[in-house]
Short mmCIF file of C-alpha atoms in Angstrom, two decimals:
data_model
loop_
_atom_site.label_atom_id
_atom_site.label_comp_id
_atom_site.label_asym_id
_atom_site.label_seq_id
_atom_site.Cartn_x
_atom_site.Cartn_y
_atom_site.Cartn_z
CA UNK A 914 11.85 -15.63 -8.93
CA UNK A 915 14.86 -16.49 -11.13
CA UNK A 916 15.66 -17.84 -14.13
CA UNK A 917 18.14 -19.26 -15.86
CA UNK A 918 19.33 -18.00 -19.41
CA UNK A 919 21.83 -19.88 -22.27
CA UNK A 920 22.78 -17.44 -25.13
CA UNK A 921 25.34 -16.75 -27.65
CA UNK A 922 26.39 -14.42 -24.95
CA UNK A 923 25.94 -12.74 -21.60
CA UNK A 924 23.77 -9.23 -22.53
CA UNK A 925 21.25 -12.27 -24.95
CA UNK A 926 20.51 -13.67 -21.87
CA UNK A 927 19.54 -11.44 -19.52
CA UNK A 928 17.87 -10.35 -22.18
CA UNK A 929 15.74 -13.39 -22.45
CA UNK A 930 15.50 -13.61 -18.93
CA UNK A 931 14.31 -10.22 -18.83
CA UNK A 932 12.10 -10.96 -21.09
CA UNK A 933 10.76 -14.03 -19.05
CA UNK A 934 9.92 -12.13 -15.11
CA UNK A 935 8.53 -8.76 -16.92
CA UNK A 936 11.30 -7.01 -15.34
CA UNK A 937 13.82 -3.60 -16.73
CA UNK A 938 17.98 -4.14 -15.83
CA UNK A 939 17.73 -2.63 -12.17
CA UNK A 940 14.82 -4.67 -11.21
CA UNK A 941 17.14 -7.69 -11.15
CA UNK A 942 20.71 -9.09 -10.05
CA UNK A 943 22.64 -10.66 -12.45
CA UNK A 944 24.93 -13.94 -11.51
CA UNK A 945 27.42 -15.34 -14.16
CA UNK A 946 27.81 -18.79 -14.40
CA UNK A 947 29.87 -19.51 -17.86
CA UNK A 948 31.48 -16.76 -19.94
CA UNK A 949 30.61 -17.59 -23.48
CA UNK A 950 34.41 -19.22 -24.88
CA UNK A 951 35.90 -20.99 -27.71
CA UNK A 952 36.33 -24.54 -27.61
CA UNK A 953 39.71 -25.37 -28.90
CA UNK A 954 40.03 -22.51 -31.16
CA UNK A 955 36.71 -22.07 -32.18
CA UNK A 956 37.27 -25.85 -33.83
CA UNK A 957 34.41 -27.57 -31.80
CA UNK A 958 32.13 -24.38 -31.47
CA UNK A 959 30.90 -22.24 -29.18
CA UNK A 960 30.40 -22.35 -25.81
CA UNK A 961 27.34 -20.44 -24.74
CA UNK A 962 27.08 -17.86 -21.98
CA UNK A 963 25.00 -18.70 -19.12
CA UNK A 964 23.82 -16.68 -16.93
CA UNK A 965 20.77 -16.31 -13.55
CA UNK A 966 18.59 -13.67 -13.18
CA UNK A 967 17.48 -13.13 -10.02
CA UNK A 968 14.48 -10.52 -8.86
CA UNK A 969 15.73 -8.63 -6.43
CA UNK A 970 13.01 -8.70 -3.32
CA UNK A 971 12.58 -4.29 -3.46
CA UNK A 972 10.39 -2.30 -1.92
CA UNK A 973 8.60 -0.72 -5.09
CA UNK A 974 8.83 -4.36 -6.52
CA UNK A 975 7.14 -6.07 -4.04
CA UNK A 976 4.09 -3.01 -3.69
CA UNK A 977 3.96 -3.07 -7.70
CA UNK A 978 2.66 -7.02 -6.91
CA UNK A 979 0.71 -6.62 -4.42
CA UNK A 980 -1.49 -2.86 -5.78
CA UNK A 981 -0.93 -4.87 -9.47
CA UNK A 982 -2.97 -7.94 -8.38
CA UNK A 983 -5.75 -6.54 -5.68
CA UNK A 984 -6.33 -3.61 -7.82
CA UNK A 985 -6.26 -6.20 -11.32
CA UNK A 986 -9.01 -8.80 -8.98
CA UNK A 987 -11.48 -5.28 -8.61
CA UNK A 988 -11.66 -4.93 -12.90
CA UNK A 989 -9.49 -1.78 -12.64
CA UNK A 990 -7.48 -0.89 -15.30
CA UNK A 991 -4.86 1.76 -13.27
CA UNK A 992 -0.92 3.42 -14.31
CA UNK A 993 0.91 3.62 -11.50
CA UNK A 994 4.13 5.43 -10.93
CA UNK A 995 6.66 4.89 -7.91
CA UNK A 996 8.51 6.96 -6.32
CA UNK A 997 11.23 6.27 -3.45
CA UNK A 998 12.63 8.89 -1.51
CA UNK A 999 14.09 8.80 1.88
CA UNK A 1000 11.21 9.38 3.12
CA UNK A 1001 9.71 6.32 2.29
CA UNK A 1002 8.05 4.49 -0.75
CA UNK A 1003 4.86 7.34 -2.70
CA UNK A 1004 2.94 5.01 -5.16
CA UNK A 1005 0.36 7.57 -7.72
CA UNK A 1006 -2.31 5.38 -8.63
CA UNK A 1007 -4.69 7.41 -11.56
CA UNK A 1008 -6.56 6.03 -14.40
CA UNK A 1009 -10.76 4.98 -14.48
CA UNK A 1010 -12.74 4.87 -11.96
CA UNK A 1011 -10.25 4.77 -9.25
CA UNK A 1012 -12.57 6.58 -6.73
CA UNK A 1013 -13.53 2.84 -5.15
CA UNK A 1014 -10.28 3.16 -4.02
CA UNK A 1015 -10.17 6.75 -2.13
CA UNK A 1016 -13.62 5.12 0.07
CA UNK A 1017 -15.69 7.64 2.12
CA UNK A 1018 -12.28 10.66 3.38
CA UNK A 1019 -10.47 8.02 1.96
CA UNK A 1020 -10.81 5.04 3.61
CA UNK A 1021 -10.20 2.58 1.81
CA UNK A 1022 -7.35 4.67 0.61
CA UNK A 1023 -6.10 4.51 3.99
CA UNK A 1024 -6.50 1.05 4.38
CA UNK A 1025 -4.27 -0.84 1.02
CA UNK A 1026 -1.89 1.40 2.03
CA UNK A 1027 -1.87 -0.42 5.46
CA UNK A 1028 -1.80 -3.63 3.83
CA UNK A 1029 0.60 -2.24 1.67
CA UNK A 1030 2.80 -1.02 3.87
CA UNK A 1031 2.98 -4.23 6.04
CA UNK A 1032 3.73 -6.99 2.92
CA UNK A 1033 6.30 -4.80 1.60
CA UNK A 1034 8.32 -4.43 5.51
CA UNK A 1035 7.21 -8.36 5.60
CA UNK A 1036 10.93 -9.91 6.43
CA UNK A 1037 12.48 -6.24 6.33
CA UNK A 1038 14.57 -5.01 9.17
CA UNK A 1039 15.20 -1.54 7.61
CA UNK A 1040 11.29 -0.29 7.37
CA UNK A 1041 9.82 1.20 4.10
CA UNK A 1042 7.12 4.19 4.98
CA UNK A 1043 4.72 3.98 1.82
CA UNK A 1044 2.63 6.64 0.97
CA UNK A 1045 -0.18 5.46 -1.78
CA UNK A 1046 -1.70 8.28 -3.57
CA UNK A 1047 -5.24 8.32 -6.43
CA UNK A 1048 -5.52 10.74 -8.72
CA UNK A 1049 -3.66 13.25 -5.73
CA UNK A 1050 -6.61 12.68 -3.21
CA UNK A 1051 -3.94 13.46 -0.44
CA UNK A 1052 -2.77 16.58 -1.74
CA UNK A 1053 -6.28 18.33 -1.82
CA UNK A 1054 -7.33 16.76 1.32
CA UNK A 1055 -4.31 18.41 2.76
CA UNK A 1056 -4.74 21.71 1.04
CA UNK A 1057 -8.74 21.32 2.57
CA UNK A 1058 -7.67 20.41 6.11
CA UNK A 1059 -4.60 23.93 5.97
CA UNK A 1060 -7.70 25.71 5.10
CA UNK A 1061 -10.24 23.48 7.87
CA UNK A 1062 -7.75 24.75 10.75
CA UNK A 1063 -7.13 28.31 9.59
CA UNK A 1064 -10.90 28.87 9.09
CA UNK A 1065 -11.86 26.72 12.59
CA UNK A 1066 -8.38 28.91 14.13
CA UNK A 1067 -9.68 31.60 13.44
CA UNK A 1068 -13.24 30.93 15.18
CA UNK A 1069 -11.68 30.30 17.89
CA UNK A 1070 -10.30 33.07 19.06
CA UNK A 1071 -13.56 34.50 17.64
CA UNK A 1072 -15.61 32.72 20.30
CA UNK A 1073 -12.88 32.71 22.95
CA UNK A 1074 -13.69 28.64 23.51
CA UNK A 1075 -12.58 25.03 22.73
CA UNK A 1076 -13.14 24.28 19.27
CA UNK A 1077 -13.23 20.70 18.80
CA UNK A 1078 -12.42 18.39 15.15
CA UNK A 1079 -14.01 15.39 13.76
CA UNK A 1080 -11.52 12.14 14.14
CA UNK A 1081 -8.27 12.34 11.34
CA UNK A 1082 -5.56 9.82 11.01
CA UNK A 1083 -2.29 11.17 12.90
CA UNK A 1084 -0.80 12.22 9.18
CA UNK A 1085 -3.76 14.53 9.17
CA UNK A 1086 -3.62 15.89 12.21
CA UNK A 1087 0.34 16.17 11.57
CA UNK A 1088 -1.16 18.13 9.22
CA UNK A 1089 -3.12 21.02 10.96
CA UNK A 1090 -1.06 20.44 13.82
CA UNK A 1091 2.45 22.18 11.91
CA UNK A 1092 -0.41 24.66 9.99
CA UNK A 1093 -1.24 26.04 13.11
CA UNK A 1094 2.27 25.79 15.19
CA UNK A 1095 3.94 28.85 16.21
CA UNK A 1096 1.33 31.28 16.53
CA UNK A 1097 0.89 33.03 19.90
CA UNK A 1098 -3.60 33.82 19.76
CA UNK A 1099 -4.33 29.88 20.05
CA UNK A 1100 -2.74 26.30 20.49
CA UNK A 1101 -3.92 22.55 19.62
CA UNK A 1102 -3.30 19.38 20.94
CA UNK A 1103 -4.76 16.06 20.85
CA UNK A 1104 -7.10 14.07 22.93
CA UNK A 1105 -8.98 10.56 22.68
CA UNK A 1106 -7.48 7.47 21.46
CA UNK A 1107 -7.28 6.35 18.37
CA UNK A 1108 -8.77 5.55 15.75
CA UNK A 1109 -11.27 8.33 17.21
CA UNK A 1110 -8.56 10.53 17.98
CA UNK A 1111 -9.12 14.13 17.19
CA UNK A 1112 -8.18 17.22 17.68
CA UNK A 1113 -9.18 20.44 19.99
CA UNK A 1114 -8.14 24.26 18.46
CA UNK A 1115 -7.86 26.57 21.73
CA UNK A 1116 -7.57 30.39 22.31
CA UNK A 1117 -5.10 32.19 24.81
CA UNK A 1118 -5.73 33.96 27.14
CA UNK B 389 -14.11 -10.29 -7.45
CA UNK B 390 -14.72 -9.94 -3.38
CA UNK B 391 -13.65 -13.51 -2.92
CA UNK B 392 -10.19 -12.85 -4.93
CA UNK B 393 -9.24 -9.83 -3.71
CA UNK B 394 -9.59 -11.45 0.53
CA UNK B 395 -7.46 -14.15 -1.16
CA UNK B 396 -4.73 -11.58 -1.80
CA UNK B 397 -4.45 -10.05 0.92
CA UNK B 398 -4.29 -12.34 2.47
CA UNK B 399 -2.41 -14.49 1.49
CA UNK B 400 0.26 -11.39 1.26
CA UNK B 401 0.17 -11.14 5.11
CA UNK B 402 0.34 -14.01 6.85
CA UNK B 403 3.41 -17.01 6.59
CA UNK B 404 1.03 -19.99 5.15
CA UNK B 405 -0.71 -18.37 2.29
CA UNK B 406 -1.27 -22.13 1.83
CA UNK B 407 -3.48 -22.41 4.68
CA UNK B 408 -6.10 -19.76 3.77
CA UNK B 409 -9.36 -20.45 2.79
CA UNK B 410 -12.12 -17.92 1.77
CA UNK B 411 -15.62 -19.00 0.90
CA UNK B 412 -18.44 -16.61 -1.00
CA UNK B 413 -21.80 -17.02 0.73
CA UNK B 414 -23.22 -14.97 -2.57
CA UNK B 415 -26.96 -13.14 -1.86
CA UNK B 416 -28.94 -11.16 -3.89
CA UNK B 417 -27.88 -7.85 -2.20
CA UNK B 418 -24.59 -8.71 -0.13
CA UNK B 419 -22.18 -11.44 0.07
CA UNK B 420 -20.60 -13.22 2.58
CA UNK B 421 -17.05 -13.48 3.07
CA UNK B 422 -16.08 -16.08 5.18
CA UNK B 423 -11.52 -15.57 5.58
CA UNK B 424 -10.06 -19.07 7.19
CA UNK B 425 -6.00 -18.89 8.19
CA UNK B 426 -3.79 -20.74 9.34
CA UNK B 427 -4.16 -21.36 14.19
CA UNK B 428 -0.84 -19.26 14.00
CA UNK B 429 -1.43 -16.90 11.47
CA UNK B 430 -4.58 -15.13 13.29
CA UNK B 431 -3.01 -12.89 15.22
CA UNK B 432 -1.15 -11.13 12.10
CA UNK B 433 -4.84 -11.38 9.88
CA UNK B 434 -6.39 -9.09 13.38
CA UNK B 435 -4.26 -7.04 14.06
CA UNK B 436 -3.63 -4.79 17.24
CA UNK B 437 -6.69 -3.93 17.79
CA UNK B 438 -8.97 -5.11 15.17
CA UNK B 439 -6.50 -3.23 12.85
CA UNK B 440 -5.84 -5.23 9.59
CA UNK B 441 -9.11 -7.01 9.94
CA UNK B 442 -10.60 -3.61 9.07
CA UNK B 443 -7.90 -2.60 6.28
CA UNK B 444 -8.75 -5.52 4.96
CA UNK B 445 -12.50 -5.16 5.69
CA UNK B 446 -12.68 -1.97 4.20
CA UNK B 447 -10.62 -2.94 0.85
CA UNK B 448 -13.34 -6.36 0.43
CA UNK B 449 -15.93 -3.86 0.78
CA UNK B 450 -14.41 -1.24 -1.65
CA UNK B 451 -14.38 -5.05 -3.63
CA UNK B 452 -18.27 -5.07 -3.92
CA UNK B 453 -18.94 -1.43 -4.84
CA UNK B 454 -19.05 -2.16 -8.46
CA UNK B 455 -21.00 -4.77 -8.19
CA UNK B 456 -23.49 -2.76 -5.41
CA UNK B 457 -23.31 -5.64 -3.15
CA UNK B 458 -22.39 -5.21 1.25
CA UNK B 459 -19.47 -7.03 1.54
CA UNK B 460 -19.02 -8.68 5.81
CA UNK B 461 -15.94 -10.34 6.21
CA UNK B 462 -15.79 -13.67 8.83
CA UNK B 463 -12.86 -14.25 9.72
CA UNK B 464 -11.74 -17.39 11.97
#
């Protein structure tokens, strides 16, 4: 996406271009094609400024574009916040009826996250991880998993036998492994093939 | 709504968006979505062990819940 604009000053031309593209200043690259100048000391009028403004193909832009279209097509009105960190791109979605974007056990959220990440990283050398969250669902789920891990660890210890958890995504398994690592009474490992891979909590003899 | 969603997702994933076609057969309580892409894009739309296809189905299903419709997506 790029446009060329002509105006009295460079700034004015850039502003017109931004309005047309619906982009912010930090989302674009500006190329000044012609500086404004006076022709023959201003006697023959002024030559206007001409700029070419191109929307940068950043992960944020691509994620915003795809998510915007999909959520719009679902008939939802949402507010999206984008945060880029060294770990990746974090997107927080909030609004009425966004529960359908989460789905059972976050199934829809994970599916959407996977597709957005494929789209963001299409033709990209340096991969950017994408994390989607809806109304703090992941944060709450993380807390639930941590508590579940501690409770089941106690159970494994008390009963002196293995406790097998239900299948989980790699991200969720990591939360559980991390919550229970470094303990001397139990240890954890995973078994089975994706997407049915599950954690086993085992007491140490 | 469901049609649009499947079309947007498919077009975002393939190399030839112009060759994506989506046809919907609406029934009272369900809707069948037939998605077709260029032969060379089939791998992209299905993914390793059908992971991409599964993700498209999950989002399409969610799009159908507001209309209380069961959604089936057929690819190919």
